[in-house]
Amino acid sequence: MHFFYLDETGCTGADLKNVEQPIFVVGGVDVADEKWLGTQSAIREACMNFFGGKLPENFELHASELVNGEGFFADKGRENRNALAHSLLDVIAKRGHSVHFVGIDKAKLAASAPAEHLVIDCRIPYQLGFNYLVTYIERYVRERLGVSARGMIILDKKDIYQSQIDRLTHYRRYEVPSVRKLKRIVEFSYPIDSVRHSMIQLSDLVIFLTRKFLECENGYRPNWPVEAKNFFAACYAKIIDRTKWSGLIDCEGQEEAGAATTLTACHSTHRPQWRSYYQI
């Protein structure tokens, strides 16, 4: 069994003109069941080392607090905080995990003509992105993990969209043509408590750093210091290296054609030769 963790960042619902959060990203890390405990321990060890050997009481890793020096990280220097972010991303590579995500440029979505879909509202970035990642994960399990592999998607619960998620998963499992029904994703679940789910916290870090980089890449942060842009670019390099398909994959079926066209029109990604631009 492989666990695919999903979290979202930059979620403003139907508001596509939010200048503070112009990019939406949904995604996370995937972890094989036999690697879960070791990875959790590696995350905990990295955080304990950062805090001098003992975690603060009720500690929970929030990416925004780590990057911005808030909460548990309020009295920690930027250099040390950046080093912790990199060490946590290194856990993903060292433990052999993959990353899955999709970014959406809200302004491009607003400027497009979103297609109609039987289940989701293509004007809502969360629904559009989640629908795509269901396709991505199903294909990943089928093509990359072997004939007996199965996947479970674990979401950071978003009450406002739960009914749509439930409806979509039922639709994708039972109502589409048989050849495209979900067969490798066997379950969808929600974590009981994010404090106890370090993989959700790690996923939060991955997508938050990805969003910040894409905001720079897509021209929304021209006044940010070069040092900040370079930090996010270096983090993104480690993240994108752990994805199986860095571009959008094909979404087969007439029922997904409109959603796929809409997503292509608003997909947020990096420029060609971006590594050279940031001297990576």
Short mmCIF file of C-alpha atoms in Angstrom, two decimals, residues 28 30 86 89-90 92-94 96-101 136 140 144 206 210 213 232-247 270 274-275 280:
data_model
loop_
_atom_site.label_atom_id
_atom_site.label_comp_id
_atom_site.label_asym_id
_atom_site.label_seq_id
_atom_site.Cartn_x
_atom_site.Cartn_y
_atom_site.Cartn_z
CA GLY A 28 2.07 16.33 -1.24
CA ASP A 30 3.70 9.61 -1.18
CA HIS A 86 16.29 21.93 3.13
CA LEU A 89 13.22 18.15 1.77
CA ASP A 90 16.34 15.97 1.85
CA ILE A 92 12.10 12.93 0.92
CA ALA A 93 14.99 12.08 -1.37
CA LYS A 94 16.95 10.01 1.13
CA GLY A 96 13.04 7.44 -1.72
CA HIS A 97 9.64 9.16 -1.71
CA SER A 98 7.94 10.90 -4.60
CA VAL A 99 6.11 14.21 -4.77
CA HIS A 100 2.88 15.01 -6.64
CA PHE A 101 1.38 18.46 -7.12
CA TYR A 136 -2.24 11.45 -11.76
CA TYR A 140 1.29 6.57 -11.11
CA ARG A 144 5.20 2.87 -11.63
CA VAL A 206 6.41 20.94 -0.06
CA THR A 210 6.31 25.30 -4.42
CA PHE A 213 8.51 29.70 -6.09
CA PHE A 232 12.60 29.10 -3.11
CA ALA A 233 14.21 28.09 -6.40
CA ALA A 234 16.69 25.81 -4.60
CA CYS A 235 13.84 24.21 -2.66
CA TYR A 236 11.77 23.80 -5.82
CA ALA A 237 14.70 22.05 -7.51
CA LYS A 238 14.63 19.36 -4.81
CA ILE A 239 10.85 19.08 -5.05
CA ILE A 240 10.55 18.85 -8.83
CA ASP A 241 13.30 16.22 -8.91
CA ARG A 242 11.02 13.94 -6.89
CA THR A 243 8.06 14.15 -9.31
CA LYS A 244 7.51 11.45 -11.92
CA TRP A 245 5.98 13.80 -14.51
CA SER A 246 6.93 17.45 -14.23
CA GLY A 247 4.42 18.55 -16.86
CA HIS A 270 8.33 27.05 -14.30
CA TRP A 274 14.67 27.94 -15.11
CA ARG A 275 17.62 26.19 -13.47
CA ILE A 280 21.14 25.86 -10.10
#
